[in-house]
Short mmCIF file of C-alpha atoms in Angstrom, two decimals:
data_model
loop_
_atom_site.label_atom_id
_atom_site.label_comp_id
_atom_site.label_asym_id
_atom_site.label_seq_id
_atom_site.Cartn_x
_atom_site.Cartn_y
_atom_site.Cartn_z
CA MET A 22 -12.84 36.01 15.84
CA ASP A 23 -15.83 35.91 13.40
CA GLU A 24 -17.85 32.66 13.53
CA GLU A 25 -18.18 32.79 9.81
CA PHE A 26 -14.19 32.01 9.57
CA TYR A 27 -15.11 28.43 10.91
CA ASN A 28 -18.19 28.22 8.64
CA TRP A 29 -17.68 25.33 5.94
CA ALA A 30 -20.03 26.82 3.64
CA HIS A 31 -17.55 29.87 3.17
CA LEU A 32 -14.63 27.92 2.38
CA PRO A 33 -13.41 28.27 -1.06
CA SER A 34 -14.55 25.47 -3.45
CA PRO A 35 -11.02 24.16 -4.34
CA VAL A 36 -10.49 23.56 -0.48
CA LEU A 37 -13.73 21.67 -0.03
CA ALA A 38 -13.06 19.49 -3.23
CA HIS A 39 -9.47 18.51 -1.82
CA VAL A 40 -11.11 17.56 1.49
CA PHE A 41 -13.89 15.82 -0.07
CA SER A 42 -11.50 13.64 -2.38
CA PHE A 43 -10.60 11.78 0.82
CA VAL A 44 -14.32 10.65 1.62
CA PRO A 45 -15.17 7.11 0.19
CA PRO A 46 -17.43 7.41 -3.06
CA PHE A 47 -20.54 5.89 -1.35
CA GLU A 48 -20.47 8.27 1.36
CA ARG A 49 -20.44 11.43 -1.11
CA ASN A 50 -24.37 11.21 -1.29
CA SER A 51 -24.41 12.71 2.32
CA ILE A 52 -22.12 15.33 1.24
CA ALA A 53 -24.24 16.44 -1.69
CA ALA A 54 -27.40 16.76 0.69
CA VAL A 55 -25.81 19.09 3.06
CA CYS A 56 -25.94 22.36 1.05
CA ARG A 57 -25.61 24.00 -2.24
CA SER A 58 -21.98 24.79 -1.97
CA TRP A 59 -20.89 21.52 -0.99
CA ASN A 60 -23.01 19.93 -3.70
CA GLU A 61 -21.27 22.07 -6.33
CA SER A 62 -17.80 21.29 -4.84
CA LEU A 63 -18.36 17.80 -5.98
CA ASP A 64 -18.37 18.84 -9.63
CA THR A 65 -14.67 19.04 -9.45
CA PRO A 66 -12.57 16.70 -11.76
CA MET A 67 -9.92 16.29 -8.99
CA ILE A 68 -12.42 14.36 -6.74
CA TRP A 69 -13.10 11.89 -9.34
CA ARG A 70 -9.93 11.12 -11.11
CA ARG A 71 -8.95 8.17 -8.81
CA LEU A 72 -11.91 5.92 -7.81
CA VAL A 73 -12.15 2.74 -5.89
CA CYS A 74 -15.71 1.29 -6.36
CA SER A 75 -16.51 -1.61 -3.95
CA PHE A 76 -19.76 -3.87 -4.27
CA PHE A 77 -19.85 -6.05 -1.22
CA SER A 78 -23.39 -5.40 -0.23
CA PRO A 79 -26.38 -4.40 -2.19
CA SER A 80 -26.49 -0.91 -0.47
CA ASP A 81 -23.27 -0.01 -2.41
CA VAL A 82 -25.60 0.62 -5.39
CA ARG A 83 -25.48 4.33 -4.25
CA ILE A 84 -22.10 4.85 -6.02
CA LEU A 85 -23.86 4.24 -9.54
CA HIS A 86 -25.50 7.79 -9.20
CA PHE A 87 -22.26 9.54 -8.89
CA ILE A 88 -20.79 7.36 -11.85
CA LYS A 89 -23.71 8.61 -14.07
CA ARG A 90 -22.86 12.16 -13.17
CA PHE A 91 -19.18 12.36 -12.92
CA GLY A 92 -17.92 9.05 -14.63
CA HIS A 93 -16.37 11.12 -17.47
CA TYR A 94 -13.77 12.67 -15.02
CA VAL A 95 -12.49 9.24 -13.87
CA THR A 96 -9.03 8.42 -15.05
CA TYR A 97 -7.99 5.62 -12.25
CA LEU A 98 -10.76 3.05 -11.69
CA ARG A 99 -10.53 0.07 -9.37
CA LEU A 100 -13.54 -1.97 -9.49
CA GLU A 101 -13.95 -4.58 -6.47
CA LEU A 102 -16.80 -6.82 -5.79
CA TYR A 103 -17.72 -10.00 -3.68
CA GLN A 104 -18.99 -11.99 -6.87
CA HIS A 105 -21.12 -14.59 -4.96
CA GLY A 106 -23.80 -12.10 -4.15
CA LYS A 107 -25.97 -11.64 -7.20
CA ALA A 108 -26.78 -8.11 -6.32
CA ASN A 109 -22.91 -7.15 -6.16
CA ARG A 110 -22.45 -8.64 -9.80
CA LYS A 111 -25.41 -6.77 -11.08
CA ASN A 112 -24.32 -3.42 -9.65
CA ALA A 113 -20.74 -3.95 -10.90
CA LEU A 114 -21.86 -4.70 -14.47
CA LYS A 115 -24.27 -1.68 -14.25
CA LEU A 116 -21.07 0.56 -13.59
CA ILE A 117 -19.31 -0.88 -16.57
CA ASN A 118 -22.35 -0.29 -18.74
CA ILE A 119 -22.60 3.24 -17.60
CA LEU A 120 -19.17 3.84 -18.64
CA SER A 121 -19.76 2.17 -22.01
CA HIS A 122 -22.68 4.71 -22.62
CA PHE A 123 -20.12 7.73 -22.64
CA THR A 124 -18.61 8.51 -26.01
CA GLY A 125 -15.04 8.03 -26.65
CA ILE A 126 -14.30 11.71 -26.34
CA ASN A 127 -16.00 11.79 -22.88
CA ILE A 128 -13.88 8.77 -21.43
CA LYS A 129 -10.77 9.70 -19.82
CA LEU A 130 -9.97 6.34 -18.44
CA THR A 131 -6.35 5.50 -18.31
CA HIS A 132 -5.88 2.98 -15.64
CA PHE A 133 -8.46 0.19 -14.99
CA SER A 134 -8.56 -3.02 -12.85
CA ILE A 135 -11.11 -5.45 -11.69
CA ARG A 136 -10.87 -8.04 -8.88
CA PHE A 137 -13.33 -10.69 -7.68
CA LYS A 138 -13.18 -11.03 -3.69
CA GLY A 139 -13.78 -14.84 -2.57
CA GLU A 140 -15.01 -17.78 -4.70
CA ASN A 141 -17.26 -17.91 -7.75
CA PRO A 142 -20.76 -19.21 -7.21
CA LEU A 143 -20.96 -22.96 -8.41
CA PHE A 144 -21.23 -23.28 -12.05
CA TYR A 145 -20.54 -19.70 -12.33
CA ALA A 146 -18.83 -18.61 -15.83
CA GLY A 147 -19.16 -14.76 -15.55
CA MET A 148 -19.17 -14.29 -19.15
CA GLU A 149 -21.46 -11.40 -18.80
CA PHE A 150 -18.43 -9.48 -17.53
CA THR A 151 -16.17 -10.07 -20.33
CA GLU A 152 -19.33 -9.25 -22.63
CA SER A 153 -19.59 -5.79 -21.04
CA LEU A 154 -16.01 -5.14 -20.78
CA ILE A 155 -15.71 -5.79 -24.71
CA LYS A 156 -18.45 -2.86 -25.04
CA LEU A 157 -16.37 -0.78 -22.84
CA PHE A 158 -13.35 -1.22 -24.88
CA ASP A 159 -15.30 -0.64 -28.09
CA THR A 160 -16.33 2.56 -26.59
CA ILE A 161 -12.97 3.49 -25.63
CA GLY A 162 -11.42 2.79 -29.11
CA GLU A 163 -14.40 4.27 -31.09
CA ARG A 164 -12.21 7.20 -32.01
CA ARG A 165 -8.39 6.23 -32.04
CA GLU A 166 -7.30 9.82 -31.21
CA PHE A 167 -9.23 9.78 -27.74
CA SER A 168 -8.17 6.21 -26.62
CA LYS A 169 -6.34 6.83 -23.49
CA ILE A 170 -6.16 3.72 -21.55
CA ARG A 171 -2.67 2.76 -20.62
CA HIS A 172 -2.94 0.13 -17.76
CA LEU A 173 -5.18 -2.81 -17.55
CA ASN A 174 -4.93 -5.20 -14.50
CA LEU A 175 -7.27 -8.10 -15.15
CA SER A 176 -5.52 -10.62 -12.79
CA GLY A 177 -8.50 -10.57 -10.41
CA LEU A 178 -11.19 -11.27 -12.97
CA GLN A 179 -11.72 -14.89 -12.23
CA VAL A 180 -13.39 -15.92 -15.61
CA ILE A 181 -11.95 -17.82 -18.58
CA LEU A 182 -10.54 -15.38 -21.10
CA THR A 183 -10.76 -15.92 -24.76
CA ASP A 184 -9.32 -14.64 -27.94
CA PRO A 185 -12.26 -12.45 -28.73
CA PHE A 186 -11.92 -10.68 -25.60
CA ILE A 187 -8.03 -10.08 -25.91
CA ASP A 188 -8.70 -8.99 -29.44
CA SER A 189 -11.15 -6.34 -28.30
CA ILE A 190 -8.19 -5.00 -26.07
CA SER A 191 -5.65 -4.97 -28.75
CA LEU A 192 -8.24 -3.36 -31.32
CA ASN A 193 -9.29 -0.52 -29.05
CA CYS A 194 -6.57 0.09 -26.44
CA PHE A 195 -3.77 1.67 -28.74
CA GLU A 196 -1.99 3.48 -25.88
CA LEU A 197 -1.64 0.21 -23.69
CA ASP A 198 1.71 -0.26 -21.81
CA TYR A 199 0.66 -2.46 -19.08
CA LEU A 200 -1.61 -5.74 -19.09
CA ASN A 201 -1.95 -8.48 -16.65
CA ILE A 202 -4.12 -11.37 -17.60
CA LEU A 203 -3.09 -13.86 -15.07
CA ASN A 204 -6.46 -14.42 -13.26
CA ARG A 205 -5.55 -17.84 -11.49
CA VAL A 206 -8.36 -19.51 -13.70
CA LEU A 207 -7.01 -23.32 -14.05
CA VAL A 208 -8.12 -23.40 -17.69
CA CYS A 209 -6.39 -21.10 -20.29
CA LYS A 210 -8.22 -20.76 -23.74
CA LEU A 211 -5.95 -18.21 -25.06
CA THR A 212 -3.63 -18.96 -28.17
CA PRO A 213 -0.23 -17.43 -29.03
CA PHE A 214 -1.70 -16.27 -32.35
CA CYS A 215 -4.18 -13.90 -30.13
CA ILE A 216 -1.35 -12.56 -28.01
CA GLY A 217 0.88 -12.18 -31.09
CA ARG A 218 -1.84 -9.97 -32.46
CA LEU A 219 -1.83 -8.00 -29.21
CA VAL A 220 1.80 -7.46 -29.27
CA SER A 221 1.77 -6.34 -32.85
CA ARG A 222 -1.04 -3.91 -32.35
CA CYS A 223 0.02 -2.39 -28.81
CA ARG A 224 3.37 -1.09 -30.01
CA LYS A 225 3.50 0.71 -26.64
CA LEU A 226 3.42 -2.27 -24.50
CA THR A 227 6.09 -2.69 -21.98
CA VAL A 228 4.80 -4.96 -19.31
CA LEU A 229 2.92 -8.17 -19.92
CA HIS A 230 1.85 -10.93 -17.57
CA THR A 231 0.19 -13.97 -19.17
CA TYR A 232 0.34 -17.74 -19.34
CA GLY A 233 3.20 -19.51 -20.62
CA ILE A 234 1.13 -21.48 -23.28
CA THR A 235 0.24 -18.17 -25.01
CA VAL A 236 3.86 -17.17 -25.73
CA ASN A 237 5.98 -18.72 -28.28
CA ASP A 238 8.96 -17.81 -30.49
CA SER A 239 6.79 -15.80 -32.89
CA VAL A 240 5.38 -13.59 -29.95
CA LEU A 241 8.87 -12.93 -28.70
CA GLY A 242 9.98 -12.00 -32.10
CA SER A 243 7.31 -9.42 -32.13
CA PHE A 244 8.71 -7.44 -29.17
CA THR A 245 12.15 -7.34 -31.15
CA GLU A 246 10.53 -5.17 -34.03
CA GLU A 247 12.18 -1.87 -34.61
CA GLY A 248 10.22 1.48 -33.69
CA ARG A 249 8.26 -0.33 -30.76
CA ALA A 250 8.57 0.36 -26.91
CA LYS A 251 11.09 -1.65 -25.10
CA LEU A 252 9.80 -4.55 -23.08
CA THR A 253 10.69 -4.12 -19.45
CA ARG A 254 8.79 -7.04 -17.67
CA LEU A 255 7.46 -10.37 -18.85
CA GLY A 256 5.53 -12.62 -16.41
CA LEU A 257 4.74 -16.31 -17.32
CA VAL A 258 2.76 -18.93 -15.48
CA CYS A 259 2.78 -22.53 -16.67
CA GLN A 260 0.03 -24.74 -16.22
CA ARG A 261 -1.20 -28.19 -17.34
CA GLU A 262 -1.52 -26.80 -20.98
CA ASN A 263 2.15 -26.52 -21.29
CA LYS A 264 2.38 -30.39 -21.29
CA TYR A 265 2.40 -30.57 -25.00
CA SER A 266 3.44 -27.07 -25.95
CA LYS A 267 6.54 -26.28 -27.70
CA ASP A 268 9.21 -24.72 -25.56
CA ILE A 269 10.42 -21.14 -26.30
CA SER A 270 13.83 -21.71 -28.10
CA THR A 271 17.16 -20.32 -26.48
CA GLY A 272 17.54 -18.25 -29.86
CA ALA A 273 14.31 -16.54 -29.40
CA TRP A 274 15.05 -15.59 -25.77
CA TYR A 275 18.51 -14.46 -26.83
CA ASP A 276 17.30 -12.13 -29.54
CA LEU A 277 14.49 -10.75 -26.93
CA ILE A 278 17.14 -9.77 -24.46
CA LYS A 279 19.39 -8.24 -27.17
CA MET A 280 16.76 -5.90 -28.24
CA ASN A 281 15.42 -5.29 -24.80
CA PRO A 282 18.41 -5.08 -22.25
CA ASP A 283 16.15 -3.83 -19.25
CA LEU A 284 13.87 -6.91 -19.49
CA ARG A 285 13.33 -8.70 -16.43
CA VAL A 286 11.33 -12.02 -16.40
CA GLU A 287 8.96 -13.60 -13.95
CA PHE A 288 8.30 -17.51 -13.78
CA GLY A 289 5.50 -19.21 -12.05
CA PHE A 290 4.66 -22.99 -12.17
CA ASP A 291 1.72 -24.29 -10.31
CA HIS A 292 0.61 -27.64 -9.20
CA THR A 293 -0.94 -28.62 -12.66
CA CYS A 294 2.31 -28.00 -14.73
CA PRO A 295 3.92 -31.59 -15.42
CA HIS A 296 6.99 -31.73 -13.14
CA SER A 297 9.36 -32.64 -16.27
CA ARG A 298 8.53 -29.55 -18.15
CA ILE A 299 9.83 -27.21 -15.49
CA ALA A 300 13.47 -27.76 -16.29
CA GLN A 301 12.95 -27.56 -19.82
CA ILE A 302 11.20 -24.14 -19.76
CA MET A 303 13.84 -22.84 -17.37
CA LYS A 304 16.69 -22.09 -19.93
CA PRO A 305 19.77 -20.32 -19.02
CA GLY A 306 20.53 -16.67 -19.76
CA ILE A 307 17.11 -15.45 -18.98
CA PRO A 308 17.05 -12.46 -16.64
CA VAL A 309 14.58 -14.21 -14.22
CA VAL A 310 13.94 -11.90 -11.03
CA GLN A 311 10.95 -13.83 -9.69
CA LEU A 312 10.42 -17.53 -9.48
CA HIS A 313 7.16 -19.13 -7.90
CA LEU A 314 7.19 -22.87 -7.60
CA ALA A 315 3.83 -23.98 -6.47
CA THR A 316 4.11 -27.52 -7.28
CA PHE A 317 3.78 -29.03 -3.80
CA SER A 318 6.28 -31.77 -4.81
CA ILE A 319 9.76 -32.49 -4.67
CA ILE A 320 11.33 -29.45 -6.29
CA TYR A 321 15.04 -29.02 -5.08
CA PRO A 322 16.56 -30.01 -8.33
CA GLU A 323 14.97 -27.11 -9.99
CA ILE A 324 16.01 -24.76 -7.16
CA ARG A 325 19.41 -25.78 -7.88
CA LEU A 326 18.98 -25.17 -11.38
CA ALA A 327 17.40 -21.56 -10.97
CA THR A 328 20.47 -21.02 -8.61
CA ARG A 329 22.81 -21.84 -11.29
CA TYR A 330 20.94 -20.20 -14.13
CA TYR A 331 19.57 -17.08 -12.53
CA SER A 332 21.69 -16.19 -9.29
CA LYS A 333 22.75 -12.73 -10.93
CA TYR A 334 19.03 -11.72 -11.05
CA LEU A 335 16.84 -13.58 -8.59
CA GLU A 336 15.21 -11.20 -6.24
CA ARG A 337 11.93 -12.94 -5.08
CA VAL A 338 11.49 -16.77 -4.57
CA VAL A 339 8.33 -18.65 -3.47
CA VAL A 340 8.36 -22.48 -2.96
CA HIS A 341 5.55 -24.82 -2.14
CA THR A 342 7.19 -28.16 -1.54
CA ARG A 343 7.99 -30.98 0.86
CA PRO A 344 10.91 -31.00 3.39
CA SER A 345 14.15 -32.91 2.82
CA GLU A 346 17.74 -32.78 3.58
CA GLU A 347 18.25 -32.07 -0.04
CA LEU A 348 16.01 -29.13 -0.01
CA ASP A 349 17.97 -27.42 2.86
CA TYR A 350 21.03 -27.64 0.72
CA ALA A 351 19.29 -26.11 -2.17
CA ILE A 352 17.83 -23.28 -0.14
CA LEU A 353 21.41 -22.51 1.33
CA SER A 354 23.01 -22.40 -1.97
CA LEU A 355 20.54 -20.35 -3.22
CA ALA A 356 20.87 -17.67 -0.33
CA GLU A 357 24.65 -17.86 -0.81
CA SER A 358 24.59 -17.38 -4.48
CA CYS A 359 21.89 -14.85 -5.07
CA LYS A 360 23.09 -11.58 -3.69
CA ASN A 361 20.13 -9.70 -4.70
CA LEU A 362 17.65 -11.87 -3.06
CA ARG A 363 15.07 -9.84 -0.91
CA VAL A 364 12.21 -11.92 -0.59
CA LEU A 365 12.11 -15.73 0.34
CA TYR A 366 8.82 -17.61 1.19
CA ILE A 367 9.32 -21.43 1.73
CA TYR A 368 6.26 -23.25 2.65
CA CYS A 369 7.59 -26.27 4.28
CA ILE A 370 9.78 -27.20 7.31
CA ILE A 371 13.49 -26.59 6.84
CA ASN A 372 16.59 -26.95 9.15
CA ARG A 373 17.06 -24.24 11.79
CA ALA A 374 20.79 -23.85 11.06
CA VAL A 375 19.80 -23.32 7.33
CA ILE A 376 17.38 -20.38 8.41
CA ASP A 377 19.89 -18.75 10.61
CA ARG A 378 22.66 -18.90 7.68
CA VAL A 379 20.16 -17.47 5.33
CA LEU A 380 19.30 -14.59 7.48
CA SER A 381 22.70 -13.81 8.26
CA LEU A 382 23.38 -13.73 4.58
CA HIS A 383 20.48 -11.42 3.94
CA PRO A 384 20.05 -8.97 6.90
CA LYS A 385 17.95 -6.61 5.21
CA MET A 386 15.42 -9.52 4.52
CA LYS A 387 15.35 -10.20 8.25
CA GLN A 388 15.01 -6.52 9.09
CA GLN A 389 12.11 -6.16 6.63
CA GLY A 390 10.37 -9.54 7.64
CA SER A 391 10.17 -10.32 3.99
CA TYR A 392 10.72 -14.03 4.58
CA ILE A 393 8.77 -17.26 5.52
CA LEU A 394 11.07 -19.80 6.96
CA LYS A 395 9.81 -22.36 9.58
CA SER A 396 11.83 -25.02 11.51
CA PHE A 397 10.34 -27.91 13.65
CA VAL A 398 10.25 -25.72 16.84
CA GLU A 399 8.26 -22.95 15.40
CA ARG A 400 4.57 -23.88 15.03
CA GLY A 401 2.72 -20.87 14.07
CA PRO A 402 0.35 -19.79 11.22
CA TRP A 403 2.04 -18.74 7.80
CA THR A 404 1.03 -15.50 6.49
CA LEU A 405 1.90 -13.99 3.23
CA GLU A 406 1.83 -10.26 2.83
CA MET A 407 2.28 -8.79 -0.76
CA GLU A 408 3.90 -5.50 -1.34
CA ASP A 409 1.33 -2.96 -2.20
CA GLY A 410 1.76 -1.94 -5.87
CA ASP A 411 4.05 -5.13 -6.55
CA VAL A 412 3.24 -7.39 -9.42
CA LEU A 413 0.92 -10.23 -8.13
CA SER A 414 0.89 -12.33 -11.33
CA LEU A 415 2.87 -15.05 -9.89
CA GLU A 416 0.49 -15.64 -6.73
CA LEU A 417 -0.86 -19.04 -7.91
#
């Protein structure tokens, strides 16, 4: 057979483009240097539509060359960086600024997420990231008819978010239908007025993950307005700021659920949330599918309350608490009442008989390994693997 049949230089450009789409972005520089046909095949939109840019070492700066050349093709962008390194932060900011210099017509970005890896440097505020992102959002929204961004996941951006930052999103991302701002920062400076403006402006918003302090009756009322998209997912994490906040009324929840019948709610309570506020916030009738109690305190009364209120809906329960006989009974009651339960992580020692009973009630959970249940005789490391693509908003 003719040797040219095996010559990559003679392969059609669409075939080369498909193959090169599986090559990591930072290695495409080598591809471009092989020959003219390979270099030209990189100028194909399909290769750059989905892009994961990771900055873990100074050498990762190589990807910026391609962002300048092909950034206007990107629709799905995930930005990851080890923020403790100054060079990594600098390169990530350069990428955002490069995108900001495209015109609104040339930016095709629809999905954007950013995630810090590791811990922030000491006294690091990260405000340069919010400033650069504000410029990017302004560029995206400079011509309303060309604003395409629909999905924003900022749960990995470990900086304090402010009202002006969220306002820049609501003013420029008109097509937004997914927003996650649960970034695990212990201080929340956002106000309900800001989130209310977001909901009123982004009328296609169907999924919102935010802090409990930022949502009140007025915000929920905005989701009941005529002519807007139906809310399908609402994730709320409650922290120390909820100590003096006013509870969302039962009437506001009722009106929200009535106007959004497919709504599912996720509740999270971290160790800073006043223990007495948990039962007050967990009102009956809310379709809670996920509950994360990261209180590291005695929490079995709240587990019983969740069982009574949400047994029809609960699918995922995560508990960080202390062992007790009352806890064993509460977990057993939870497993018996919640027929849809598929994930159960209990971070403390419980009775072996309770574990066996829970797994017998939910054989699919046992089969999939979607549980963490430890007795005194099992002394191994606990690992928690999140499902890829699953909502991570309640990982406190």
